[in-house]
PDB file of C-alpha atoms in Angstrom:
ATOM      1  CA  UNK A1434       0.000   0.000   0.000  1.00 33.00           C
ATOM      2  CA  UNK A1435       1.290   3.500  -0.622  1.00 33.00           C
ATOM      3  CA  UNK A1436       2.923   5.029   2.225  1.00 39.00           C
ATOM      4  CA  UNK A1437       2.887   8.706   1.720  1.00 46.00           C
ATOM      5  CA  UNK A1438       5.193   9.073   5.109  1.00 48.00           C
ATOM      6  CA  UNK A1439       7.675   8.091   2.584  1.00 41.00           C
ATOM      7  CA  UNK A1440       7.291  11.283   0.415  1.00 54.00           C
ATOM      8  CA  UNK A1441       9.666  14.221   1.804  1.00 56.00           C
ATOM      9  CA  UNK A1442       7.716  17.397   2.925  1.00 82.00           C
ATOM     10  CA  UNK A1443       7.986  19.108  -0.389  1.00 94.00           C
ATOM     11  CA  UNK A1444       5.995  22.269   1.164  1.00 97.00           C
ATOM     12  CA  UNK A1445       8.415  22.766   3.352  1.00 97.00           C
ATOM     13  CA  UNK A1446      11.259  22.520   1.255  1.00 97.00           C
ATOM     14  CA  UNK A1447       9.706  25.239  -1.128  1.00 98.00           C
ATOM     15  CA  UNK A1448       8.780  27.404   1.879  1.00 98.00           C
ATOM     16  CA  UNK A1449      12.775  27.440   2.553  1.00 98.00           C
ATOM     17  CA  UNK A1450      13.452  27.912  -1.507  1.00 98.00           C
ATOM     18  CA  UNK A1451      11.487  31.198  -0.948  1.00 98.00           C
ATOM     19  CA  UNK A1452      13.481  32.718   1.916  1.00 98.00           C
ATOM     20  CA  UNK A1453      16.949  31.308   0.482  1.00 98.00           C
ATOM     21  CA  UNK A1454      15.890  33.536  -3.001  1.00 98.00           C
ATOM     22  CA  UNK A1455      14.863  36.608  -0.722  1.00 98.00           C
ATOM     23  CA  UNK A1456      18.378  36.373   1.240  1.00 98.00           C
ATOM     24  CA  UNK A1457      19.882  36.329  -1.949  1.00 98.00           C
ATOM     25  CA  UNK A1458      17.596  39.230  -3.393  1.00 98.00           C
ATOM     26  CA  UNK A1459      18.252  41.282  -0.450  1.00 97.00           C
ATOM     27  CA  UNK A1460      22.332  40.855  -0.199  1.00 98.00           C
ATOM     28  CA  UNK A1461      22.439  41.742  -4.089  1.00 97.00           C
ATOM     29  CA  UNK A1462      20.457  45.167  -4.030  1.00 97.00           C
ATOM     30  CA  UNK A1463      20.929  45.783   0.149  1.00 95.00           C
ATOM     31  CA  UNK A1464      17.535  46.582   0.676  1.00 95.00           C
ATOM     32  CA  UNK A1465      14.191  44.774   1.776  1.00 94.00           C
ATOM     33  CA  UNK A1466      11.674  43.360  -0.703  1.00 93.00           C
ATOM     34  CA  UNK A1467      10.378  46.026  -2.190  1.00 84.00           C
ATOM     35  CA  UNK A1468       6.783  46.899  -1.663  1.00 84.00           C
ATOM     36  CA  UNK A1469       6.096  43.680  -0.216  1.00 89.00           C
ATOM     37  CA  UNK A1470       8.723  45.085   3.294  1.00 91.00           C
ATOM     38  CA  UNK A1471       7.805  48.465   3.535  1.00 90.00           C
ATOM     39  CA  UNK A1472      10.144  49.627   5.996  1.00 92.00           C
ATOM     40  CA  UNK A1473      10.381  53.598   6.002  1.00 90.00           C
ATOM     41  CA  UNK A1474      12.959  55.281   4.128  1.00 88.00           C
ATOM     42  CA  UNK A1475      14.002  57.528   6.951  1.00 91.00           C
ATOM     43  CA  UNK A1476      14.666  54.384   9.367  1.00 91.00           C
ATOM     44  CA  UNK A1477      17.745  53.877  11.101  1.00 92.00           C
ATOM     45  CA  UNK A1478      20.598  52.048   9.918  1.00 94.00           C
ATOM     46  CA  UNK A1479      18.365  50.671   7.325  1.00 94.00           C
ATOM     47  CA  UNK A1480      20.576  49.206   4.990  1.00 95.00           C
ATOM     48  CA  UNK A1481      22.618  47.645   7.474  1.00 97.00           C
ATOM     49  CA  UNK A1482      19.367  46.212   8.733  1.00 97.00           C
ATOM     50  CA  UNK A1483      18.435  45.169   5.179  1.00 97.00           C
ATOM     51  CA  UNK A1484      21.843  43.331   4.748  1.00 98.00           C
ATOM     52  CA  UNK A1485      21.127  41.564   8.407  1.00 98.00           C
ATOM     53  CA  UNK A1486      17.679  40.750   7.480  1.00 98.00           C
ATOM     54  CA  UNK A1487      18.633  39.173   4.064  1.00 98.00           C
ATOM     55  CA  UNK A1488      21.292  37.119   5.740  1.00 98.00           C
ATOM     56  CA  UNK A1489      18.710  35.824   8.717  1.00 98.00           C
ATOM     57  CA  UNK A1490      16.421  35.063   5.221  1.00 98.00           C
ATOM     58  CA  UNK A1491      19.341  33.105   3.509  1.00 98.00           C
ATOM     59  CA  UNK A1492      19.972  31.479   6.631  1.00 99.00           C
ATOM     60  CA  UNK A1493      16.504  30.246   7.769  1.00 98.00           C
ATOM     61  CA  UNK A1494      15.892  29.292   4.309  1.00 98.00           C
ATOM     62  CA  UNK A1495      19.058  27.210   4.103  1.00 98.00           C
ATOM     63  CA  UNK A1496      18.141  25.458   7.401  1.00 98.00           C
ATOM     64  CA  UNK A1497      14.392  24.525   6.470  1.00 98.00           C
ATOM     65  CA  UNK A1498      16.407  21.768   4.133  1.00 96.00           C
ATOM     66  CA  UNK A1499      17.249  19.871   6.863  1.00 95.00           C
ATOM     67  CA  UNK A1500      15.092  17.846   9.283  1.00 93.00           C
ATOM     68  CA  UNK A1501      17.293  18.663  12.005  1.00 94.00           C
ATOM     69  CA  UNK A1502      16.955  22.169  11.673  1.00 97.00           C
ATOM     70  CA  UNK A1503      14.062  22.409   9.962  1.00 97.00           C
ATOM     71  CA  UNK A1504      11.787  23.818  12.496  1.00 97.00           C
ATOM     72  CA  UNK A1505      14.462  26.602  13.853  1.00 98.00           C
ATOM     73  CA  UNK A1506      14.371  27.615  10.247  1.00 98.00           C
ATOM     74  CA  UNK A1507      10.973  27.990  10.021  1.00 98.00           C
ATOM     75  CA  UNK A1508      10.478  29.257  13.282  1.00 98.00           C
ATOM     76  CA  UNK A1509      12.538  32.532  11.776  1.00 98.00           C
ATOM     77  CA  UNK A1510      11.081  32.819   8.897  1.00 99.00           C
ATOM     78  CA  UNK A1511       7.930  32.781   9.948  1.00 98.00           C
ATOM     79  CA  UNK A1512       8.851  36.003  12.569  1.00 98.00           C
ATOM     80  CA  UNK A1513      10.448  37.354   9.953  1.00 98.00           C
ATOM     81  CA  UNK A1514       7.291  37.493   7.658  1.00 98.00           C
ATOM     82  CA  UNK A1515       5.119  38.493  10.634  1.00 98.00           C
ATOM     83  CA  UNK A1516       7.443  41.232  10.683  1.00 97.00           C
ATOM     84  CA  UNK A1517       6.324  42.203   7.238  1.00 96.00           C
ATOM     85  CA  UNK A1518       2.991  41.966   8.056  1.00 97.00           C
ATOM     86  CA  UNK A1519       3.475  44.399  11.075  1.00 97.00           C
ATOM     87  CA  UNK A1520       5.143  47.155   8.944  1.00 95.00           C
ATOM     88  CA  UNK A1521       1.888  46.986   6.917  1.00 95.00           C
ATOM     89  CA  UNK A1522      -0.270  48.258   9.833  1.00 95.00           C
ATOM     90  CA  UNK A1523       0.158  51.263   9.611  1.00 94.00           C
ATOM     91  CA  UNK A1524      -0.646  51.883   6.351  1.00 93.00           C
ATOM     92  CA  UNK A1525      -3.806  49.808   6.875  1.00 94.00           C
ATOM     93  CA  UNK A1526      -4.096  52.461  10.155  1.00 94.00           C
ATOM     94  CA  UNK A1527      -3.987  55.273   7.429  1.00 93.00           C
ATOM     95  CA  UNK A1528      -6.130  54.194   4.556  1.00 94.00           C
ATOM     96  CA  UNK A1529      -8.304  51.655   6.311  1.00 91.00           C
ATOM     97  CA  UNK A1530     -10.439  52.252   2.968  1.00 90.00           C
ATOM     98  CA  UNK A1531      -7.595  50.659   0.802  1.00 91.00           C
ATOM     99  CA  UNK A1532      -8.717  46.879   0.345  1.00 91.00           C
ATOM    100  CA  UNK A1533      -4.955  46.491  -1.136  1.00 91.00           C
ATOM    101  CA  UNK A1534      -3.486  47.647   2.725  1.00 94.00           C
ATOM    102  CA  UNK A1535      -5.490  44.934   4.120  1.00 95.00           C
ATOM    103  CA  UNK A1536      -4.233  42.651   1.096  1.00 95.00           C
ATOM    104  CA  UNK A1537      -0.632  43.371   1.607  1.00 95.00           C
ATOM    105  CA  UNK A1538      -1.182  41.916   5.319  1.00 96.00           C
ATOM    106  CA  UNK A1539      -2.645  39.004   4.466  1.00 97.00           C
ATOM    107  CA  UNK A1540      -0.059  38.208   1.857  1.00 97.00           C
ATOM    108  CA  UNK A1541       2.444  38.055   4.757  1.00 98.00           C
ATOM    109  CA  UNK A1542       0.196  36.674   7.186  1.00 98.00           C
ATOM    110  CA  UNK A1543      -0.534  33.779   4.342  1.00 98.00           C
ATOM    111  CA  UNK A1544       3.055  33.120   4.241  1.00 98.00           C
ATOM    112  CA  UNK A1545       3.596  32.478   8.315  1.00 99.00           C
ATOM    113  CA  UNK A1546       0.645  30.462   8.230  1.00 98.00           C
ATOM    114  CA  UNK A1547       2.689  28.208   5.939  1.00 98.00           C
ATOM    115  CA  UNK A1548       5.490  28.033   8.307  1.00 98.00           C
ATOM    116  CA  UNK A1549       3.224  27.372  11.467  1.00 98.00           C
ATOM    117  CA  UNK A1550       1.830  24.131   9.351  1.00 97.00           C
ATOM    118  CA  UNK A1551       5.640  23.239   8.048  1.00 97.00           C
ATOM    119  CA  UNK A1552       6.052  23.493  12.266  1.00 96.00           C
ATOM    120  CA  UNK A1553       3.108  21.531  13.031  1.00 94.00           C
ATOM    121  CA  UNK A1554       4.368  18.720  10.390  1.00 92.00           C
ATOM    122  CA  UNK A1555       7.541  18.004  11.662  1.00 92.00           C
ATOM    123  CA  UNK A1556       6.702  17.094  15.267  1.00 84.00           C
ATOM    124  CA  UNK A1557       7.083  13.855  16.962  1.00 70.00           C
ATOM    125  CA  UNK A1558       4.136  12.116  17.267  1.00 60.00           C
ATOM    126  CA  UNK A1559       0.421  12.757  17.656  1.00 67.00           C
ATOM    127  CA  UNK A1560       0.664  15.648  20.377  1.00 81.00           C
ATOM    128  CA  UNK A1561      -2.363  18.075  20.644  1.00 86.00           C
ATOM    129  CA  UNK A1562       0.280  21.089  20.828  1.00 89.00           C
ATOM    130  CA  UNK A1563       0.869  20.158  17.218  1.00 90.00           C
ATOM    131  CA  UNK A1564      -1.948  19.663  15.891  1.00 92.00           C
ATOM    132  CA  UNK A1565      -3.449  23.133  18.023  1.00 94.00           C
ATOM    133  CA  UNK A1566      -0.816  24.561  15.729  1.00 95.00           C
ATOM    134  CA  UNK A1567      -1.165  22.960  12.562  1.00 95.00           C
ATOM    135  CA  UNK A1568      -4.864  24.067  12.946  1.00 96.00           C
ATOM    136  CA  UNK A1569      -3.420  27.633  13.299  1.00 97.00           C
ATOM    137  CA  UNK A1570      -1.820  27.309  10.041  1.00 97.00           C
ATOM    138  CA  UNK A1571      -4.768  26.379   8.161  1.00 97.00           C
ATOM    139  CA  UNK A1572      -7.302  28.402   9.660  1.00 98.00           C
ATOM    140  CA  UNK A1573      -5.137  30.968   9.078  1.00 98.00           C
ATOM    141  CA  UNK A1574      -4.089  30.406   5.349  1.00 99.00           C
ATOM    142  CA  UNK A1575      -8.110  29.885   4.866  1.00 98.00           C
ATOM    143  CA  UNK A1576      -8.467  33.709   5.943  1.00 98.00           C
ATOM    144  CA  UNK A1577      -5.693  34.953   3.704  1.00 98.00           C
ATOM    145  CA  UNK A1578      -6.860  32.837   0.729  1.00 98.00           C
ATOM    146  CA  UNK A1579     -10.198  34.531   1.157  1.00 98.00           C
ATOM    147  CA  UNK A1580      -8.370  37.950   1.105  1.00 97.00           C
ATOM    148  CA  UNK A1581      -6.621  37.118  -1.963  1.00 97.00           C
ATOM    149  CA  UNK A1582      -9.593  36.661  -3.638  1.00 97.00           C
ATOM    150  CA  UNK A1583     -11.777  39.900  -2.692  1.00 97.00           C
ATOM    151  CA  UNK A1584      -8.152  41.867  -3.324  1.00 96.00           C
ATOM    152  CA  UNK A1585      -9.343  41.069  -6.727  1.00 96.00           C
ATOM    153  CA  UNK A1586     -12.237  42.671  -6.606  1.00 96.00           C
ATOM    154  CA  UNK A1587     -11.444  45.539  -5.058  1.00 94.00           C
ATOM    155  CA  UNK A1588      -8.744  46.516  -7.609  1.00 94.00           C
ATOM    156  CA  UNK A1589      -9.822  44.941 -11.031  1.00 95.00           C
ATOM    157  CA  UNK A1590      -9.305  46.387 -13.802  1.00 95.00           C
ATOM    158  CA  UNK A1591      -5.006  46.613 -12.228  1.00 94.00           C
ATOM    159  CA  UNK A1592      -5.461  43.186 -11.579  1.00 95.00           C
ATOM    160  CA  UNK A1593      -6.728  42.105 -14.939  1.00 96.00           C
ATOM    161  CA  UNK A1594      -3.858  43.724 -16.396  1.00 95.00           C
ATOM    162  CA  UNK A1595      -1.448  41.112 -14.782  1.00 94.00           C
ATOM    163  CA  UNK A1596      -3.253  38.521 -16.584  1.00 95.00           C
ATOM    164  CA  UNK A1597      -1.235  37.548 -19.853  1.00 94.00           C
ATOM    165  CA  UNK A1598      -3.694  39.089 -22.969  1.00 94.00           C
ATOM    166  CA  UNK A1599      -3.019  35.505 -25.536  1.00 95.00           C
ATOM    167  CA  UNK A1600      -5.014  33.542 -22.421  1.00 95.00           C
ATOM    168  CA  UNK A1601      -7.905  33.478 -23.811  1.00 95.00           C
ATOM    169  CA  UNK A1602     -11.066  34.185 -23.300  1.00 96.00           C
ATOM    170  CA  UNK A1603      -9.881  37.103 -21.432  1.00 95.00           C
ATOM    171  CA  UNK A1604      -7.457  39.552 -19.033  1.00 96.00           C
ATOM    172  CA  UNK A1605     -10.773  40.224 -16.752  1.00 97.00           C
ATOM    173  CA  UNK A1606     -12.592  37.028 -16.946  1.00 98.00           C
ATOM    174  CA  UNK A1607      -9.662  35.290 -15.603  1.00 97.00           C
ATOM    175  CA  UNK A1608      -9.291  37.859 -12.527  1.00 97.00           C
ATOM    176  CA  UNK A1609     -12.786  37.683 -11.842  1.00 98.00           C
ATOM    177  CA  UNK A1610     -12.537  33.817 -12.229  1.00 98.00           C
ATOM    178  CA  UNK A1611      -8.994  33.478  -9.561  1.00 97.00           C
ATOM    179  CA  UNK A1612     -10.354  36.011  -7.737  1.00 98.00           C
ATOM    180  CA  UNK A1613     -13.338  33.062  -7.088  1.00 98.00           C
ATOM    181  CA  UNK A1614     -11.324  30.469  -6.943  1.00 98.00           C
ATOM    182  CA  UNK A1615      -8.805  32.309  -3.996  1.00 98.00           C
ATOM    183  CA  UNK A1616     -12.643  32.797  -2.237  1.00 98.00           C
ATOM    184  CA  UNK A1617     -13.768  29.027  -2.296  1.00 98.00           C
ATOM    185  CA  UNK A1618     -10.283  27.770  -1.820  1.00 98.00           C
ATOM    186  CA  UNK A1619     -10.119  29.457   1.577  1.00 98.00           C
ATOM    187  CA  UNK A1620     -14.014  28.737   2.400  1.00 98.00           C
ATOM    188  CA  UNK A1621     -13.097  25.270   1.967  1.00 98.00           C
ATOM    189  CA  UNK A1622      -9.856  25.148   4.117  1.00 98.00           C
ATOM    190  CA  UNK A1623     -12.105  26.947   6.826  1.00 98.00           C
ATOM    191  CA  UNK A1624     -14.998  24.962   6.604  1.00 96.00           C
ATOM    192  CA  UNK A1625     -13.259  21.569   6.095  1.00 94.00           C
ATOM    193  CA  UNK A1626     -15.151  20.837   2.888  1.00 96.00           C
ATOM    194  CA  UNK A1627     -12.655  19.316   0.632  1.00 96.00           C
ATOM    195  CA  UNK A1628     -10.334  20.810   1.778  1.00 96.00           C
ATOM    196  CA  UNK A1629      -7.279  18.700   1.105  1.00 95.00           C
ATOM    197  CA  UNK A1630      -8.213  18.940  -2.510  1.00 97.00           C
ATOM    198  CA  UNK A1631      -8.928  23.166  -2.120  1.00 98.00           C
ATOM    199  CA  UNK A1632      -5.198  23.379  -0.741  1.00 97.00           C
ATOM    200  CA  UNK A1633      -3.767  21.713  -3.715  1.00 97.00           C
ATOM    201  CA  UNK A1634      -5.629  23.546  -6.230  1.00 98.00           C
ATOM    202  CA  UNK A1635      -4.860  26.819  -4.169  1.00 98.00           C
ATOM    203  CA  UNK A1636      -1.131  25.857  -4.793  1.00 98.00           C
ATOM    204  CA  UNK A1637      -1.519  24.819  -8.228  1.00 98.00           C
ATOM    205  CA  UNK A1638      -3.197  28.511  -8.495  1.00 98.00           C
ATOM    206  CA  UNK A1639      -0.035  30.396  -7.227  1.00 98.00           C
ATOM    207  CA  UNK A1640       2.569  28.778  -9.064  1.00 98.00           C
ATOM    208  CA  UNK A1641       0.375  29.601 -12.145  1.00 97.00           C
ATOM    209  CA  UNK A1642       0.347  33.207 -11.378  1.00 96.00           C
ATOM    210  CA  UNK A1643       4.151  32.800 -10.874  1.00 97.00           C
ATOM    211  CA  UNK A1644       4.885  31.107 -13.942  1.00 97.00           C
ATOM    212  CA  UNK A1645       2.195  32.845 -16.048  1.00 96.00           C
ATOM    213  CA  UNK A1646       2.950  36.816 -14.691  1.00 95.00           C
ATOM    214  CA  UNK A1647       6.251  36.796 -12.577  1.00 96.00           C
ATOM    215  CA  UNK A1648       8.525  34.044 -14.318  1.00 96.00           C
ATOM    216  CA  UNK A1649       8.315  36.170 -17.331  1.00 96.00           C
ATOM    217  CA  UNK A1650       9.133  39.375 -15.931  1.00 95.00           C
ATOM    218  CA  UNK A1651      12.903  37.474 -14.838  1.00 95.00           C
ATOM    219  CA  UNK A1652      13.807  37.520 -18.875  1.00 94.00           C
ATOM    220  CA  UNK A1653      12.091  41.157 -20.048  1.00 93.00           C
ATOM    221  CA  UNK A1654      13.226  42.851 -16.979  1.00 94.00           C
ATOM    222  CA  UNK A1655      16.160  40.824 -15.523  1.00 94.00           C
ATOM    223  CA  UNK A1656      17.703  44.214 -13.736  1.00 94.00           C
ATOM    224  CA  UNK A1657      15.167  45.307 -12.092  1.00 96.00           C
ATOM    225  CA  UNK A1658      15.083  44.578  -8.028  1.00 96.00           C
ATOM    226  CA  UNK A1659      10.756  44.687  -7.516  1.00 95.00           C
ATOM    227  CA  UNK A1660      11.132  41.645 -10.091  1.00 96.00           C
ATOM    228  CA  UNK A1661      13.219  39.636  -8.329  1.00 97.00           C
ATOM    229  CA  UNK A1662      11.509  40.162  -4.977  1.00 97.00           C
ATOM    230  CA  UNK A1663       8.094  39.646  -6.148  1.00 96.00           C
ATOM    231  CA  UNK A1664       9.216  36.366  -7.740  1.00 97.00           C
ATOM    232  CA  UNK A1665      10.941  35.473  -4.436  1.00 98.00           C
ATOM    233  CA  UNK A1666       7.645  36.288  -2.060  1.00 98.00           C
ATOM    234  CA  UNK A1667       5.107  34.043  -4.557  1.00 98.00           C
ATOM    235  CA  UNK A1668       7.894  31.179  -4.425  1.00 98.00           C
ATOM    236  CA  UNK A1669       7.462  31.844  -0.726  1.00 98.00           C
ATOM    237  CA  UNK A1670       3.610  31.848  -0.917  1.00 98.00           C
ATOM    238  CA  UNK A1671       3.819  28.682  -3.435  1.00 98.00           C
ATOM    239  CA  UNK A1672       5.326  27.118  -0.237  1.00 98.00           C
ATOM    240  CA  UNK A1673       3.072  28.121   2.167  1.00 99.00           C
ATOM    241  CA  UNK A1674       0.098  26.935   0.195  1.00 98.00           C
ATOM    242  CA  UNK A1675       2.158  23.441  -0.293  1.00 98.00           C
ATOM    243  CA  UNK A1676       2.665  23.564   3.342  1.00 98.00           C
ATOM    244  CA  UNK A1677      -0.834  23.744   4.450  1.00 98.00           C
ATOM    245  CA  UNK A1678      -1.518  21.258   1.390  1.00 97.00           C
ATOM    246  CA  UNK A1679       0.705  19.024   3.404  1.00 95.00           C
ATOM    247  CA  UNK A1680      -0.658  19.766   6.839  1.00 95.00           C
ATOM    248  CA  UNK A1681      -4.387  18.463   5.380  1.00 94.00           C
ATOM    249  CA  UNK A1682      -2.913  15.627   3.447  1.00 89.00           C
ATOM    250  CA  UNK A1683      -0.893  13.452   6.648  1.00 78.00           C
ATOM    251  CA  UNK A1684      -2.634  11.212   8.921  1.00 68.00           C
ATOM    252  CA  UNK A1685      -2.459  14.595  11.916  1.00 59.00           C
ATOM    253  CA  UNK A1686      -4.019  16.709   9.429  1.00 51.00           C
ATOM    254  CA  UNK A1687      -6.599  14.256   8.463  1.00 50.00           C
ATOM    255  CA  UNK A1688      -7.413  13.223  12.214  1.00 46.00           C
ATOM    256  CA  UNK A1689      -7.689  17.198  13.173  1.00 48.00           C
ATOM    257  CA  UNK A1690     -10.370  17.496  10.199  1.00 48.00           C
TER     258      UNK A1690
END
């Protein structure tokens, strides 16, 4: 009988591809990831603190690959993101109207919940603590899944832009249509209605918008440092997704639903 114990943790593997490519994005330009760490201009030391940051990235990342130090790994990355999604506050504070404020937390927020199910995975055994926290993870990723998808909405003629124009039958239908698909995806992961097959499709979903819009942007715009850090963040988010996927596919996934 198939044995999927015997299948490495891919999610978590990914999850770590994403923070290696940040710490590597961040030591080449010295600065944080663009939009997607908005820390001030006029803060202190900042580019000191960008080269520390992209070094605890590179780091964390690196140590994800191994089971030993797998969970210290994600245990930083996943403060690290949280961080992220802290510096977004106070925009949200200022323009609570925005939807895309509220968006640009729960893009962060999406990618700790992947490393709080990556966590949960690893431990030994059946304990509640880990499956208290695995259920973190996904109830958590549900949420931001469902903020993907009114994001959307709220901005959709920008985001039917980012859709390729040869994909037929159209830019809009197609944000319209993921902008569904983000909403059931996380209904299902909340509600517990398929959702082992919502989480995969969720992932299959991000590493199309990564192949389809970012991938491309590496060969027209190769130079340019928003590229490279906005392909880095949805390899992170590809992870997180797979992580969760993960969490919902093993047997203490399974027994928590």
């Amino acid at each position: 009988m198939f044995d999927r114990k015997m299948l490495p943790n891919v999610g978590r593997h990914v999850y770590g591809l994403g923070g290696i490519a940040l710490g590597l994005v961040g030591l080449t330009w010295g600065d944080f990831a663009a939009v997607w760490q908005p820390v001030p201009a006029e803060f202190p030391h900042r580019r000191t603190l960008a080269y520390i940051t992209a070094i605890c990235f590179l780091v964390a990342g690196l140590a994800t690959q191994w089971r030993k130090t797998a969970r210290s790994g994600l245990v930083v990355l996943s403060l690290l993101y949280l961080g992220a999604a802290l510096l977004w506050v106070p925009r949200v504070v200022s323009y609570p109207r925005i939807f895309g404020t509220w968006a640009g937390v729960a893009e962060q927020l999406g990618i700790v919940a992947g490393g709080v199910a990556a966590y949960a995975s690893l431990g030994q055994g059946n304990s509640d603590a880990d499956l208290r926290v695995g259920e973190l993870g996904r109830v958590l990723f549900g949420v931001c899944a469902v903020m993907f998808g009114l994001a959307h909405f709220s901005a959709l003629p920008q985001t039917a832009e980012m859709v390729p124009h040869w994909i037929p039958p159209g830019q809009r239908f197609w944000a319209i249509a993921t902008g569904v698909f983000h909403i059931m995806a996380g209904l299902a992961i909340l509600t517990r209605v398929q959702a082992k097959v919502a989480s995969r499709l969720e992932t299959a979903m991000i590493i199309g918008f990564g192949v389809l819009v970012w991938a491309p942007s590496l060969v027209s715009d190769p130079k340019v440092h928003m590229v490279w850090a906005g392909n880095s963040v949805n390899l992170a988010l590809v992870g997180a997704a797979w992580a969760v996927a993960d969490w919902l596919n093993e047997p203490r996934g399974l027994r928590a639903l």
